[in-house]
Short mmCIF file of C-alpha atoms in Angstrom, two decimals:
data_model
loop_
_atom_site.label_atom_id
_atom_site.label_comp_id
_atom_site.label_asym_id
_atom_site.label_seq_id
_atom_site.Cartn_x
_atom_site.Cartn_y
_atom_site.Cartn_z
CA UNK A 19 35.33 -68.44 -8.42
CA UNK A 20 37.94 -71.18 -7.81
CA UNK A 21 36.81 -71.44 -4.16
CA UNK A 22 33.23 -72.00 -5.29
CA UNK A 23 34.23 -74.90 -7.61
CA UNK A 24 36.35 -76.56 -4.88
CA UNK A 25 33.54 -76.38 -2.31
CA UNK A 26 31.09 -77.94 -4.80
CA UNK A 27 33.45 -80.81 -5.64
CA UNK A 28 34.10 -81.56 -1.98
CA UNK A 29 30.36 -81.63 -1.24
CA UNK A 30 29.85 -84.20 -4.07
CA UNK A 31 32.60 -86.49 -2.73
CA UNK A 32 31.13 -86.52 0.81
CA UNK A 33 27.68 -87.40 -0.50
CA UNK A 34 29.09 -90.35 -2.50
CA UNK A 35 30.86 -91.82 0.54
CA UNK A 36 27.70 -91.75 2.66
CA UNK A 37 25.72 -93.67 0.03
CA UNK A 38 28.43 -96.36 -0.18
CA UNK A 39 28.44 -97.01 3.59
CA UNK A 40 24.65 -97.62 3.63
CA UNK A 41 24.74 -100.23 0.79
CA UNK A 42 23.89 -103.84 2.20
CA UNK A 43 25.47 -107.16 1.18
CA UNK A 44 25.13 -108.19 -2.42
CA UNK A 45 21.53 -109.09 -3.29
CA UNK A 46 19.55 -109.62 -6.33
CA UNK A 47 19.92 -106.87 -8.79
CA UNK A 48 17.73 -103.97 -8.02
CA UNK A 49 16.93 -100.82 -9.73
CA UNK A 50 19.98 -98.67 -9.99
CA UNK A 51 20.21 -96.00 -7.38
CA UNK A 52 21.48 -92.62 -8.30
CA UNK A 53 24.36 -92.06 -5.95
CA UNK A 54 25.31 -88.72 -7.33
CA UNK A 55 24.75 -85.85 -4.97
CA UNK A 56 22.01 -83.43 -5.92
CA UNK A 57 23.23 -80.18 -7.33
CA UNK A 58 23.89 -77.70 -4.65
CA UNK A 59 21.26 -75.05 -4.41
CA UNK A 60 22.41 -71.47 -4.63
CA UNK A 61 21.41 -70.97 -0.99
CA UNK A 62 23.79 -73.74 0.20
CA UNK A 63 26.74 -72.34 -1.70
CA UNK A 64 29.11 -70.25 0.35
CA UNK A 65 28.79 -66.56 -0.45
CA UNK A 66 31.88 -64.88 -1.66
CA UNK A 67 31.91 -61.18 -0.78
CA UNK A 68 33.26 -59.10 -3.56
CA UNK A 69 34.90 -55.87 -2.49
CA UNK A 70 32.90 -52.86 -3.65
CA UNK A 71 34.90 -49.94 -4.81
CA UNK A 72 33.79 -46.73 -3.06
CA UNK A 73 31.84 -44.40 -5.31
CA UNK A 74 33.12 -40.87 -5.33
CA UNK A 75 30.52 -38.45 -4.00
CA UNK A 76 29.41 -35.87 -6.44
CA UNK A 77 29.40 -32.35 -5.09
CA UNK A 78 26.00 -30.72 -4.82
CA UNK A 79 25.38 -28.85 -8.00
CA UNK A 80 22.98 -25.94 -8.02
CA UNK A 81 20.20 -26.32 -10.52
CA UNK A 82 20.39 -23.39 -12.90
CA UNK A 83 17.29 -21.23 -12.81
CA UNK A 84 16.08 -18.72 -15.29
CA UNK A 85 16.81 -15.11 -14.25
CA UNK A 86 13.83 -13.23 -12.87
CA UNK A 87 13.22 -9.99 -14.71
CA UNK A 88 11.74 -7.21 -12.61
CA UNK A 89 8.74 -5.51 -14.18
CA UNK A 90 9.48 -2.17 -15.75
CA UNK A 91 8.21 0.78 -13.73
CA UNK A 92 5.18 2.57 -15.06
CA UNK A 93 6.09 5.71 -17.02
CA UNK A 94 5.49 9.05 -15.31
CA UNK A 95 2.84 11.05 -17.14
CA UNK A 96 4.13 14.60 -17.00
CA UNK A 97 5.09 17.30 -19.49
CA UNK A 98 8.10 15.20 -20.60
CA UNK A 99 5.89 12.22 -21.49
CA UNK A 100 6.59 11.11 -25.07
CA UNK A 101 3.96 10.04 -27.58
CA UNK A 102 5.25 8.84 -30.98
CA UNK A 103 3.80 10.84 -33.89
CA UNK A 104 2.60 7.62 -35.55
CA UNK A 105 0.18 7.09 -32.65
CA UNK A 106 -3.02 8.58 -34.05
CA UNK A 107 -5.35 8.05 -31.09
CA UNK A 108 -4.46 9.12 -27.55
CA UNK A 109 -6.41 7.67 -24.65
CA UNK A 110 -8.56 10.29 -22.93
CA UNK A 111 -7.53 9.07 -19.47
CA UNK A 112 -3.91 9.80 -20.37
CA UNK A 113 -4.84 13.31 -21.54
CA UNK A 114 -6.73 13.93 -18.31
CA UNK A 115 -3.79 12.86 -16.10
CA UNK A 116 -1.32 14.80 -18.24
CA UNK A 117 -3.44 17.97 -18.05
CA UNK A 118 -3.75 17.82 -14.26
CA UNK A 119 0.02 17.45 -13.84
CA UNK A 120 0.67 20.26 -16.33
CA UNK A 121 -1.62 22.65 -14.43
CA UNK A 122 0.06 21.81 -11.11
CA UNK A 123 3.46 22.45 -12.66
CA UNK A 124 2.26 25.77 -14.14
CA UNK A 125 1.29 26.96 -10.64
CA UNK A 126 4.31 25.71 -8.67
CA UNK A 127 7.35 27.97 -8.22
CA UNK A 128 10.30 28.32 -5.89
CA UNK A 129 12.12 31.68 -5.80
CA UNK A 130 15.50 29.94 -5.54
CA UNK A 131 15.04 27.98 -8.79
CA UNK A 132 12.43 30.05 -10.63
CA UNK A 133 14.39 30.48 -13.87
CA UNK A 134 15.10 26.74 -14.18
CA UNK A 135 11.44 25.95 -13.45
CA UNK A 136 10.29 28.35 -16.15
CA UNK A 137 12.60 26.70 -18.65
CA UNK A 138 11.30 23.24 -17.76
CA UNK A 139 7.69 24.43 -17.83
CA UNK A 140 8.02 25.29 -21.51
CA UNK A 141 7.68 21.57 -22.35
CA UNK A 142 4.04 21.72 -21.15
CA UNK A 143 3.03 24.11 -23.94
CA UNK A 144 2.95 24.33 -27.68
CA UNK A 145 5.05 27.12 -29.15
CA UNK A 146 2.00 29.36 -29.46
CA UNK A 147 0.74 28.46 -25.99
CA UNK A 148 4.09 29.17 -24.33
CA UNK A 149 4.35 32.60 -25.92
CA UNK A 150 0.93 33.57 -24.57
CA UNK A 151 1.48 32.10 -21.08
CA UNK A 152 4.97 33.50 -20.45
CA UNK A 153 3.98 36.95 -21.73
CA UNK A 154 0.92 37.08 -19.45
CA UNK A 155 2.99 35.87 -16.48
CA UNK A 156 5.56 38.62 -16.97
CA UNK A 157 2.93 41.34 -17.43
CA UNK A 158 1.05 40.27 -14.30
CA UNK A 159 4.06 41.07 -12.12
CA UNK A 160 3.89 37.64 -10.48
CA UNK A 161 7.46 36.71 -11.48
CA UNK A 162 8.85 39.86 -9.87
CA UNK A 163 6.67 39.40 -6.74
CA UNK A 164 7.81 35.77 -6.29
CA UNK A 165 11.46 36.82 -6.39
CA UNK A 166 11.10 40.01 -4.33
CA UNK A 167 8.95 38.53 -1.56
CA UNK A 168 10.56 35.08 -1.59
CA UNK A 169 7.17 33.51 -2.24
CA UNK A 170 6.83 29.76 -2.56
CA UNK A 171 3.94 28.82 -4.85
CA UNK A 172 2.42 25.33 -4.70
CA UNK A 173 -0.78 23.88 -6.10
CA UNK A 174 -3.04 20.85 -5.89
CA UNK A 175 -6.09 19.59 -7.75
CA UNK A 176 -9.31 20.44 -5.89
CA UNK A 177 -12.24 18.59 -7.42
CA UNK A 178 -13.05 16.71 -10.61
CA UNK A 179 -11.43 17.56 -13.94
CA UNK A 180 -13.95 17.82 -16.77
CA UNK A 181 -13.33 17.05 -20.44
CA UNK A 182 -15.63 19.50 -22.19
CA UNK A 183 -14.71 18.62 -25.77
CA UNK A 184 -12.48 16.10 -27.52
CA UNK A 185 -12.03 15.83 -31.28
CA UNK A 186 -9.26 15.70 -33.88
CA UNK A 187 -6.48 15.41 -31.27
CA UNK A 188 -7.70 18.50 -29.43
CA UNK A 189 -9.13 18.48 -25.92
CA UNK A 190 -10.79 21.25 -23.92
CA UNK A 191 -10.78 20.70 -20.17
CA UNK A 192 -11.62 22.49 -16.93
CA UNK A 193 -9.27 21.78 -14.02
CA UNK A 194 -10.17 22.98 -10.49
CA UNK A 195 -7.01 23.84 -8.59
CA UNK A 196 -5.95 25.40 -5.29
CA UNK A 197 -2.86 27.63 -5.48
CA UNK A 198 -1.01 28.44 -2.26
CA UNK A 199 1.27 31.49 -1.97
CA UNK A 200 3.36 31.73 1.18
CA UNK A 201 6.47 33.24 2.70
CA UNK A 202 7.67 33.76 6.24
CA UNK A 203 4.98 36.38 6.90
CA UNK A 204 1.79 35.20 5.29
CA UNK A 205 -0.01 32.37 3.51
CA UNK A 206 -2.76 32.81 0.92
CA UNK A 207 -4.78 29.98 -0.66
CA UNK A 208 -6.61 30.78 -3.88
CA UNK A 209 -9.13 28.56 -5.68
CA UNK A 210 -8.92 28.72 -9.47
CA UNK A 211 -10.91 27.23 -12.31
CA UNK A 212 -8.42 26.65 -15.13
CA UNK A 213 -9.70 26.20 -18.68
CA UNK A 214 -7.24 24.38 -20.92
CA UNK A 215 -6.99 23.67 -24.61
CA UNK A 216 -4.58 20.79 -25.27
CA UNK A 217 -3.28 19.80 -28.72
CA UNK A 218 -0.74 17.44 -30.24
CA UNK A 219 2.64 18.94 -31.06
CA UNK A 220 4.39 18.22 -34.39
CA UNK A 221 6.52 15.58 -32.58
CA UNK A 222 3.36 13.84 -31.28
CA UNK A 223 3.57 15.00 -27.65
CA UNK A 224 0.81 16.88 -25.85
CA UNK A 225 0.98 20.64 -25.33
CA UNK A 226 -1.20 23.42 -23.91
CA UNK A 227 -2.35 25.83 -26.59
CA UNK A 228 -4.36 28.07 -24.27
CA UNK A 229 -4.76 28.46 -20.50
CA UNK A 230 -7.30 30.75 -18.80
CA UNK A 231 -7.49 30.85 -14.99
CA UNK A 232 -10.53 32.36 -13.24
CA UNK A 233 -10.59 32.84 -9.43
CA UNK A 234 -13.21 30.97 -7.40
CA UNK A 235 -12.29 32.33 -3.97
CA UNK A 236 -9.38 33.28 -1.72
CA UNK A 237 -8.48 32.37 1.85
CA UNK A 238 -5.79 34.34 3.70
CA UNK A 239 -3.90 33.25 6.81
CA UNK A 240 -1.84 35.89 8.60
CA UNK A 241 1.47 34.93 10.11
CA UNK A 242 3.07 36.95 12.91
CA UNK A 243 4.52 39.70 10.72
CA UNK A 244 4.20 43.47 10.56
CA UNK A 245 4.96 44.26 6.94
CA UNK A 246 2.31 44.12 4.23
CA UNK A 247 3.46 41.98 1.25
CA UNK A 248 3.37 43.49 -2.21
CA UNK A 249 0.62 42.77 -4.72
CA UNK A 250 0.94 39.66 -6.92
CA UNK A 251 0.08 41.37 -10.19
CA UNK A 252 -3.38 40.32 -11.27
CA UNK A 253 -3.70 38.07 -8.20
CA UNK A 254 -5.49 39.51 -5.14
CA UNK A 255 -3.12 41.21 -2.65
CA UNK A 256 -1.80 38.87 -0.02
CA UNK A 257 -3.78 39.35 3.17
CA UNK A 258 -6.62 41.09 1.35
CA UNK A 259 -8.81 38.39 -0.19
CA UNK A 260 -11.50 39.44 -2.60
#
């Protein structure tokens, strides 16, 4: 700031001396002449550079983002599917899917884990329905045949499931299913028409009250074996379709 004032004062003194040298000999009085130097314009003033303190660089900061929540997986509709008892109306599409999965589970067995499968299958039935189903399964001799012949039983839905009646939390359905019995010697595919009656349990879940399976046809495929497998109870003998 002091340098700026000194430069301005020096510029004024130089301007005054120039005006004095150009003044002629004394003459008649004339209008006074302003000998003061014009104020220096900002452009003519010397620029004084002020040191600029370096600004510390801020580290890059990540912008916080809201966490992304993955959508919950859709529940599996099987015999363990829970329906609260306060739910008074059950969607018919849910009943249809549940019934198809229950039928497939009721006709799927592995000789190595048969007892555990039977215990798990109980969840598909009401108390009354399980008593009737397990008793019929034992009397048919199928349990003994599965263990003795090391039969693997699988099933799949073959056709359209029909809802024949639906009222007061009770549904009557017909499920077409193919059941496949096989071991190292032979494979038999049997078509069944399974009539179901499904009700609500006291805890609100679905359960089979009655199951009736009627054969629709049997297809046998011989494997290279010499022995004749034993009869599957009320099922047609393996290798001898009806």
